[in-house]
GROMACS .gro file of C-alpha atoms in nm:
model
  384
    1UNK     CA    1   0.000   0.000   0.000
    2UNK     CA    2   0.135   0.339  -0.091
    3UNK     CA    3   0.280   0.543   0.190
    4UNK     CA    4   0.112   0.853   0.052
    5UNK     CA    5  -0.245   0.730   0.084
    6UNK     CA    6  -0.472   0.812   0.374
    7UNK     CA    7  -0.483   0.448   0.484
    8UNK     CA    8  -0.169   0.268   0.588
    9UNK     CA    9  -0.175  -0.104   0.658
   10UNK     CA   10   0.075  -0.041   0.937
   11UNK     CA   11  -0.157   0.210   1.104
   12UNK     CA   12  -0.447  -0.038   1.096
   13UNK     CA   13  -0.223  -0.308   1.243
   14UNK     CA   14  -0.094  -0.074   1.514
   15UNK     CA   15  -0.451   0.031   1.596
   16UNK     CA   16  -0.551  -0.337   1.606
   17UNK     CA   17  -0.259  -0.420   1.836
   18UNK     CA   18  -0.367  -0.139   2.067
   19UNK     CA   19  -0.731  -0.247   2.088
   20UNK     CA   20  -0.636  -0.613   2.132
   21UNK     CA   21  -0.414  -0.502   2.421
   22UNK     CA   22  -0.705  -0.306   2.568
   23UNK     CA   23  -0.930  -0.612   2.552
   24UNK     CA   24  -0.659  -0.810   2.729
   25UNK     CA   25  -0.612  -0.570   3.021
   26UNK     CA   26  -0.979  -0.470   3.057
   27UNK     CA   27  -1.123  -0.821   3.082
   28UNK     CA   28  -0.936  -1.042   3.328
   29UNK     CA   29  -1.109  -1.330   3.497
   30UNK     CA   30  -1.024  -1.189   3.839
   31UNK     CA   31  -0.912  -0.829   3.903
   32UNK     CA   32  -0.742  -0.949   4.219
   33UNK     CA   33  -0.503  -1.173   4.024
   34UNK     CA   34  -0.313  -0.991   3.751
   35UNK     CA   35   0.039  -1.000   3.618
   36UNK     CA   36   0.192  -0.658   3.702
   37UNK     CA   37   0.228  -0.544   3.337
   38UNK     CA   38  -0.148  -0.601   3.291
   39UNK     CA   39  -0.241  -0.356   3.566
   40UNK     CA   40  -0.202   0.022   3.572
   41UNK     CA   41   0.075   0.172   3.781
   42UNK     CA   42  -0.066   0.249   4.125
   43UNK     CA   43   0.005   0.621   4.073
   44UNK     CA   44   0.327   0.755   3.922
   45UNK     CA   45   0.535   0.530   3.698
   46UNK     CA   46   0.411   0.312   3.417
   47UNK     CA   47   0.339  -0.039   3.299
   48UNK     CA   48   0.249  -0.188   2.962
   49UNK     CA   49  -0.116  -0.116   3.042
   50UNK     CA   50  -0.039   0.255   3.076
   51UNK     CA   51   0.079   0.262   2.714
   52UNK     CA   52  -0.257   0.168   2.564
   53UNK     CA   53  -0.464   0.486   2.597
   54UNK     CA   54  -0.188   0.723   2.476
   55UNK     CA   55  -0.134   0.489   2.180
   56UNK     CA   56  -0.502   0.541   2.092
   57UNK     CA   57  -0.471   0.919   2.109
   58UNK     CA   58  -0.150   0.913   1.906
   59UNK     CA   59  -0.325   0.701   1.640
   60UNK     CA   60  -0.621   0.942   1.644
   61UNK     CA   61  -0.375   1.220   1.560
   62UNK     CA   62  -0.207   1.031   1.277
   63UNK     CA   63  -0.546   0.940   1.130
   64UNK     CA   64  -0.675   1.298   1.169
   65UNK     CA   65  -0.399   1.434   0.950
   66UNK     CA   66  -0.413   1.157   0.689
   67UNK     CA   67  -0.791   1.177   0.647
   68UNK     CA   68  -0.823   1.557   0.653
   69UNK     CA   69  -0.524   1.604   0.425
   70UNK     CA   70  -0.677   1.369   0.166
   71UNK     CA   71  -1.010   1.551   0.181
   72UNK     CA   72  -0.850   1.896   0.153
   73UNK     CA   73  -0.652   1.778  -0.151
   74UNK     CA   74  -0.980   1.648  -0.296
   75UNK     CA   75  -1.133   1.995  -0.268
   76UNK     CA   76  -1.320   1.986   0.064
   77UNK     CA   77  -1.373   2.330   0.217
   78UNK     CA   78  -1.222   2.378   0.561
   79UNK     CA   79  -1.542   2.488   0.735
   80UNK     CA   80  -1.756   2.188   0.639
   81UNK     CA   81  -1.464   1.958   0.716
   82UNK     CA   82  -1.434   2.105   1.066
   83UNK     CA   83  -1.807   2.063   1.125
   84UNK     CA   84  -1.781   1.701   1.010
   85UNK     CA   85  -1.504   1.631   1.262
   86UNK     CA   86  -1.691   1.805   1.544
   87UNK     CA   87  -2.005   1.607   1.464
   88UNK     CA   88  -1.806   1.283   1.474
   89UNK     CA   89  -1.656   1.384   1.810
   90UNK     CA   90  -2.004   1.452   1.950
   91UNK     CA   91  -2.120   1.105   1.847
   92UNK     CA   92  -1.816   0.943   2.010
   93UNK     CA   93  -1.883   1.140   2.330
   94UNK     CA   94  -2.247   1.027   2.335
   95UNK     CA   95  -2.147   0.663   2.279
   96UNK     CA   96  -1.906   0.684   2.573
   97UNK     CA   97  -2.170   0.846   2.793
   98UNK     CA   98  -2.423   0.579   2.697
   99UNK     CA   99  -2.176   0.307   2.801
  100UNK     CA  100  -2.142   0.478   3.140
  101UNK     CA  101  -2.521   0.493   3.179
  102UNK     CA  102  -2.566   0.118   3.129
  103UNK     CA  103  -2.722  -0.062   3.315
  104UNK     CA  104  -2.885   0.175   3.566
  105UNK     CA  105  -2.935   0.485   3.348
  106UNK     CA  106  -2.891   0.698   3.659
  107UNK     CA  107  -2.842   1.046   3.515
  108UNK     CA  108  -2.791   1.196   3.862
  109UNK     CA  109  -2.469   1.009   3.928
  110UNK     CA  110  -2.350   0.891   3.585
  111UNK     CA  111  -1.978   0.934   3.529
  112UNK     CA  112  -1.943   1.201   3.261
  113UNK     CA  113  -1.570   1.157   3.180
  114UNK     CA  114  -1.442   0.837   3.021
  115UNK     CA  115  -1.214   0.692   2.756
  116UNK     CA  116  -1.437   0.767   2.458
  117UNK     CA  117  -1.530   1.104   2.606
  118UNK     CA  118  -1.163   1.199   2.625
  119UNK     CA  119  -1.106   1.085   2.267
  120UNK     CA  120  -1.404   1.299   2.164
  121UNK     CA  121  -1.288   1.606   2.357
  122UNK     CA  122  -0.934   1.576   2.222
  123UNK     CA  123  -1.071   1.542   1.870
  124UNK     CA  124  -1.283   1.855   1.916
  125UNK     CA  125  -0.989   2.059   2.040
  126UNK     CA  126  -0.738   1.920   1.790
  127UNK     CA  127  -0.962   1.945   1.481
  128UNK     CA  128  -0.919   2.323   1.419
  129UNK     CA  129  -0.544   2.293   1.480
  130UNK     CA  130  -0.525   2.016   1.220
  131UNK     CA  131  -0.729   2.202   0.960
  132UNK     CA  132  -0.614   2.562   0.999
  133UNK     CA  133  -0.256   2.544   1.133
  134UNK     CA  134   0.072   2.463   0.959
  135UNK     CA  135   0.322   2.234   1.125
  136UNK     CA  136   0.513   2.519   1.292
  137UNK     CA  137   0.195   2.651   1.449
  138UNK     CA  138   0.102   2.301   1.559
  139UNK     CA  139   0.438   2.270   1.736
  140UNK     CA  140   0.370   2.597   1.918
  141UNK     CA  141   0.029   2.469   2.026
  142UNK     CA  142   0.179   2.144   2.159
  143UNK     CA  143   0.425   2.342   2.369
  144UNK     CA  144   0.155   2.587   2.483
  145UNK     CA  145  -0.085   2.311   2.590
  146UNK     CA  146   0.181   2.143   2.803
  147UNK     CA  147   0.311   2.474   2.940
  148UNK     CA  148  -0.033   2.600   3.046
  149UNK     CA  149  -0.110   2.267   3.209
  150UNK     CA  150   0.222   2.268   3.395
  151UNK     CA  151   0.180   2.628   3.515
  152UNK     CA  152  -0.166   2.554   3.654
  153UNK     CA  153  -0.066   2.224   3.816
  154UNK     CA  154   0.251   2.362   3.975
  155UNK     CA  155   0.161   2.726   4.030
  156UNK     CA  156  -0.202   2.745   4.141
  157UNK     CA  157  -0.307   2.679   4.502
  158UNK     CA  158  -0.624   2.472   4.536
  159UNK     CA  159  -0.813   2.300   4.819
  160UNK     CA  160  -0.828   1.923   4.837
  161UNK     CA  161  -1.149   1.732   4.909
  162UNK     CA  162  -1.109   1.809   5.282
  163UNK     CA  163  -1.063   2.183   5.224
  164UNK     CA  164  -0.688   2.195   5.288
  165UNK     CA  165  -0.516   2.442   5.054
  166UNK     CA  166  -0.184   2.361   4.889
  167UNK     CA  167   0.010   2.417   4.567
  168UNK     CA  168   0.184   2.166   4.341
  169UNK     CA  169   0.065   1.862   4.537
  170UNK     CA  170   0.053   1.582   4.280
  171UNK     CA  171  -0.129   1.326   4.491
  172UNK     CA  172  -0.467   1.161   4.426
  173UNK     CA  173  -0.745   1.416   4.461
  174UNK     CA  174  -0.515   1.697   4.574
  175UNK     CA  175  -0.401   1.849   4.243
  176UNK     CA  176  -0.549   2.143   4.053
  177UNK     CA  177  -0.709   1.914   3.796
  178UNK     CA  178  -0.896   1.721   4.065
  179UNK     CA  179  -1.022   2.050   4.213
  180UNK     CA  180  -1.150   2.161   3.873
  181UNK     CA  181  -1.327   1.827   3.823
  182UNK     CA  182  -1.495   1.847   4.166
  183UNK     CA  183  -1.601   2.205   4.096
  184UNK     CA  184  -1.755   2.131   3.756
  185UNK     CA  185  -1.844   1.760   3.771
  186UNK     CA  186  -1.904   1.682   4.138
  187UNK     CA  187  -2.113   1.366   4.167
  188UNK     CA  188  -2.026   1.262   3.811
  189UNK     CA  189  -1.668   1.145   3.861
  190UNK     CA  190  -1.503   0.803   3.869
  191UNK     CA  191  -1.685   0.604   4.138
  192UNK     CA  192  -1.369   0.439   4.267
  193UNK     CA  193  -1.228   0.777   4.367
  194UNK     CA  194  -1.524   1.021   4.374
  195UNK     CA  195  -1.288   1.317   4.430
  196UNK     CA  196  -1.091   1.298   4.103
  197UNK     CA  197  -1.110   1.135   3.762
  198UNK     CA  198  -0.832   0.981   3.548
  199UNK     CA  199  -0.998   1.130   3.239
  200UNK     CA  200  -1.049   1.472   3.397
  201UNK     CA  201  -1.082   1.808   3.225
  202UNK     CA  202  -0.747   1.977   3.295
  203UNK     CA  203  -0.540   1.672   3.202
  204UNK     CA  204  -0.713   1.679   2.864
  205UNK     CA  205  -0.475   1.963   2.767
  206UNK     CA  206  -0.161   1.743   2.750
  207UNK     CA  207  -0.382   1.464   2.611
  208UNK     CA  208  -0.460   1.697   2.317
  209UNK     CA  209  -0.084   1.744   2.286
  210UNK     CA  210  -0.054   1.365   2.252
  211UNK     CA  211  -0.302   1.379   1.964
  212UNK     CA  212  -0.111   1.665   1.802
  213UNK     CA  213   0.217   1.472   1.825
  214UNK     CA  214   0.034   1.203   1.627
  215UNK     CA  215  -0.077   1.469   1.380
  216UNK     CA  216   0.286   1.573   1.323
  217UNK     CA  217   0.371   1.207   1.268
  218UNK     CA  218   0.093   1.182   1.010
  219UNK     CA  219   0.232   1.489   0.831
  220UNK     CA  220   0.572   1.324   0.820
  221UNK     CA  221   0.432   0.998   0.687
  222UNK     CA  222   0.259   1.195   0.410
  223UNK     CA  223   0.585   1.351   0.297
  224UNK     CA  224   0.745   1.227  -0.025
  225UNK     CA  225   1.053   1.073   0.134
  226UNK     CA  226   1.220   0.737   0.107
  227UNK     CA  227   1.027   0.489   0.328
  228UNK     CA  228   1.351   0.365   0.484
  229UNK     CA  229   1.437   0.721   0.586
  230UNK     CA  230   1.091   0.765   0.735
  231UNK     CA  231   1.129   0.445   0.936
  232UNK     CA  232   1.469   0.550   1.068
  233UNK     CA  233   1.343   0.893   1.173
  234UNK     CA  234   1.032   0.752   1.338
  235UNK     CA  235   1.250   0.518   1.541
  236UNK     CA  236   1.510   0.785   1.624
  237UNK     CA  237   1.247   1.040   1.725
  238UNK     CA  238   1.083   0.777   1.940
  239UNK     CA  239   1.408   0.718   2.128
  240UNK     CA  240   1.448   1.095   2.172
  241UNK     CA  241   1.096   1.121   2.317
  242UNK     CA  242   1.171   0.841   2.562
  243UNK     CA  243   1.479   1.027   2.679
  244UNK     CA  244   1.298   1.361   2.703
  245UNK     CA  245   1.011   1.201   2.892
  246UNK     CA  246   1.255   1.060   3.147
  247UNK     CA  247   1.422   1.400   3.186
  248UNK     CA  248   1.087   1.573   3.242
  249UNK     CA  249   0.998   1.298   3.490
  250UNK     CA  250   1.294   1.415   3.698
  251UNK     CA  251   1.281   1.793   3.655
  252UNK     CA  252   0.912   1.881   3.597
  253UNK     CA  253   0.644   1.625   3.689
  254UNK     CA  254   0.655   1.247   3.718
  255UNK     CA  255   0.533   1.011   3.448
  256UNK     CA  256   0.173   0.967   3.557
  257UNK     CA  257  -0.122   0.845   3.350
  258UNK     CA  258  -0.397   0.965   3.582
  259UNK     CA  259  -0.258   1.321   3.566
  260UNK     CA  260  -0.148   1.280   3.200
  261UNK     CA  261   0.163   1.480   3.279
  262UNK     CA  262   0.379   1.623   2.997
  263UNK     CA  263   0.648   1.368   3.082
  264UNK     CA  264   0.390   1.090   3.041
  265UNK     CA  265   0.260   1.235   2.712
  266UNK     CA  266   0.606   1.265   2.558
  267UNK     CA  267   0.737   0.936   2.699
  268UNK     CA  268   0.439   0.739   2.567
  269UNK     CA  269   0.465   0.915   2.232
  270UNK     CA  270   0.817   0.772   2.220
  271UNK     CA  271   0.686   0.418   2.258
  272UNK     CA  272   0.411   0.489   2.004
  273UNK     CA  273   0.664   0.612   1.748
  274UNK     CA  274   0.886   0.308   1.797
  275UNK     CA  275   0.590   0.071   1.771
  276UNK     CA  276   0.456   0.243   1.459
  277UNK     CA  277   0.805   0.239   1.305
  278UNK     CA  278   0.818  -0.139   1.343
  279UNK     CA  279   0.474  -0.191   1.189
  280UNK     CA  280   0.549   0.064   0.914
  281UNK     CA  281   0.872  -0.105   0.811
  282UNK     CA  282   0.723  -0.454   0.810
  283UNK     CA  283   0.393  -0.372   0.636
  284UNK     CA  284   0.443  -0.061   0.423
  285UNK     CA  285   0.806   0.039   0.380
  286UNK     CA  286   0.998  -0.285   0.343
  287UNK     CA  287   1.150  -0.328  -0.005
  288UNK     CA  288   1.086  -0.704   0.004
  289UNK     CA  289   0.747  -0.771  -0.153
  290UNK     CA  290   0.740  -1.126  -0.020
  291UNK     CA  291   0.819  -1.014   0.335
  292UNK     CA  292   0.548  -0.746   0.324
  293UNK     CA  293   0.296  -0.999   0.195
  294UNK     CA  294   0.394  -1.248   0.465
  295UNK     CA  295   0.370  -0.988   0.741
  296UNK     CA  296   0.035  -0.867   0.609
  297UNK     CA  297  -0.094  -1.223   0.640
  298UNK     CA  298   0.060  -1.266   0.986
  299UNK     CA  299  -0.085  -0.934   1.108
  300UNK     CA  300  -0.426  -0.987   0.952
  301UNK     CA  301  -0.600  -1.041   1.289
  302UNK     CA  302  -0.466  -0.705   1.406
  303UNK     CA  303  -0.574  -0.540   1.081
  304UNK     CA  304  -0.923  -0.686   1.127
  305UNK     CA  305  -0.935  -0.531   1.472
  306UNK     CA  306  -0.797  -0.200   1.350
  307UNK     CA  307  -1.051  -0.148   1.073
  308UNK     CA  308  -1.346  -0.158   1.317
  309UNK     CA  309  -1.175  -0.037   1.634
  310UNK     CA  310  -1.443   0.200   1.766
  311UNK     CA  311  -1.728  -0.047   1.710
  312UNK     CA  312  -1.536  -0.335   1.868
  313UNK     CA  313  -1.435  -0.123   2.168
  314UNK     CA  314  -1.800  -0.028   2.223
  315UNK     CA  315  -1.917  -0.387   2.175
  316UNK     CA  316  -1.657  -0.517   2.421
  317UNK     CA  317  -1.772  -0.265   2.681
  318UNK     CA  318  -2.134  -0.371   2.636
  319UNK     CA  319  -2.049  -0.740   2.662
  320UNK     CA  320  -1.838  -0.688   2.974
  321UNK     CA  321  -2.117  -0.486   3.141
  322UNK     CA  322  -2.381  -0.745   3.048
  323UNK     CA  323  -2.174  -1.026   3.197
  324UNK     CA  324  -2.153  -0.825   3.518
  325UNK     CA  325  -2.520  -0.734   3.565
  326UNK     CA  326  -2.685  -1.047   3.418
  327UNK     CA  327  -2.725  -1.313   3.686
  328UNK     CA  328  -2.823  -1.676   3.643
  329UNK     CA  329  -2.977  -1.929   3.879
  330UNK     CA  330  -2.748  -2.223   3.947
  331UNK     CA  331  -2.831  -2.571   4.072
  332UNK     CA  332  -2.697  -2.498   4.423
  333UNK     CA  333  -2.937  -2.207   4.465
  334UNK     CA  334  -2.678  -1.933   4.421
  335UNK     CA  335  -2.723  -1.644   4.180
  336UNK     CA  336  -2.381  -1.567   4.030
  337UNK     CA  337  -2.319  -1.312   3.757
  338UNK     CA  338  -2.273  -1.441   3.405
  339UNK     CA  339  -1.905  -1.344   3.430
  340UNK     CA  340  -1.862  -1.549   3.749
  341UNK     CA  341  -2.045  -1.845   3.597
  342UNK     CA  342  -1.829  -1.842   3.284
  343UNK     CA  343  -1.509  -1.795   3.482
  344UNK     CA  344  -1.584  -2.073   3.732
  345UNK     CA  345  -1.473  -2.368   3.511
  346UNK     CA  346  -1.158  -2.179   3.410
  347UNK     CA  347  -1.085  -2.098   3.773
  348UNK     CA  348  -1.127  -2.469   3.856
  349UNK     CA  349  -0.847  -2.569   3.616
  350UNK     CA  350  -0.513  -2.671   3.772
  351UNK     CA  351  -0.361  -2.331   3.701
  352UNK     CA  352  -0.214  -2.052   3.909
  353UNK     CA  353  -0.477  -1.785   3.981
  354UNK     CA  354  -0.299  -1.526   3.763
  355UNK     CA  355  -0.283  -1.774   3.474
  356UNK     CA  356  -0.652  -1.861   3.503
  357UNK     CA  357  -0.734  -1.490   3.504
  358UNK     CA  358  -0.512  -1.436   3.199
  359UNK     CA  359  -0.668  -1.732   3.017
  360UNK     CA  360  -1.013  -1.579   3.060
  361UNK     CA  361  -0.885  -1.250   2.914
  362UNK     CA  362  -0.731  -1.434   2.618
  363UNK     CA  363  -1.057  -1.620   2.551
  364UNK     CA  364  -1.247  -1.289   2.567
  365UNK     CA  365  -1.002  -1.151   2.312
  366UNK     CA  366  -1.062  -1.453   2.090
  367UNK     CA  367  -1.438  -1.394   2.101
  368UNK     CA  368  -1.386  -1.031   1.999
  369UNK     CA  369  -1.159  -1.149   1.718
  370UNK     CA  370  -1.440  -1.369   1.590
  371UNK     CA  371  -1.664  -1.060   1.571
  372UNK     CA  372  -1.384  -0.871   1.393
  373UNK     CA  373  -1.329  -1.157   1.149
  374UNK     CA  374  -1.700  -1.180   1.067
  375UNK     CA  375  -1.723  -0.808   0.998
  376UNK     CA  376  -1.404  -0.811   0.792
  377UNK     CA  377  -1.527  -1.111   0.593
  378UNK     CA  378  -1.850  -0.931   0.505
  379UNK     CA  379  -1.666  -0.600   0.448
  380UNK     CA  380  -1.866  -0.430   0.724
  381UNK     CA  381  -1.670  -0.127   0.839
  382UNK     CA  382  -1.860   0.084   1.093
  383UNK     CA  383  -1.775   0.454   1.080
  384UNK     CA  384  -1.901   0.736   1.299
   0.00000   0.00000   0.00000
């Protein structure tokens, strides 16, 4: 597939890898038994699981540039194109909110933030920057978003949930972003914390920067350069971002997903660039036709995932919720959830608890792959 088209096989495969990883970490048999890489870092720091969401936002940015650039070259006017992107973002936000409403549909306490909601908000904020700004202006915006966030987080005194005022306290529920969320969204935050939200409003600023770093990557992939040179620069820039993220972790704010600190945004962009470079070389840039064909076949499950990522993510969330709130009557008189009933025979296998939990997650992934395969086979590609 040409590297100058709006659809790269490598991008679909990378997107598919990311959503398959999300299925794996979001659907264990037992949340109390996880391998450490399949759980989020407790606060600061990172694990494999903490890479997944920033990979999504990075991919959103790459796709934003590739799709809008193709439409602009085809003669689309900027205004209608912006309205189209904003409409799409609104639909994504509503889908995410609907997932949060299920099963109780309690509008008084529904969590308003969420994964899809953050993707939608970042798309809304990034869309005008993608359409109306050149790459130099986009770089300025990336710096400005991170700088404004850092100044507020480190320079503004705010009260915590108990009313104690402090400045630059980067602890759960005590930072400026948590205060803003309580002020604007009190009663509609993450139920496990209630006083802060990992997809909060203020941390959306550096999350938009993550999207814009993907946009710059999309611009670079669209350039008429030798594919080998592109691969080398993607990889080299990724290493540089890893180094810069570690430096910012020491001198500015720690790498922290819940706060989406600038160090986290840049560090995870580094891993995203390196991962995309690998997929790009194997599937799009490699001079060996036979190797590209072989890798395309090998990566086909990921490509199937990647071409219906939003639909499959939504479907997986619905299935997981249904298995939690649907209960069945068993022969012993108990009333376990469907999830517990399905996990029971796996749990009874002669396996370590973490391996049984992992096996359940792998089987869930396999079921989602069957959905992806069926849609791919029938050429059903759901777009919002």
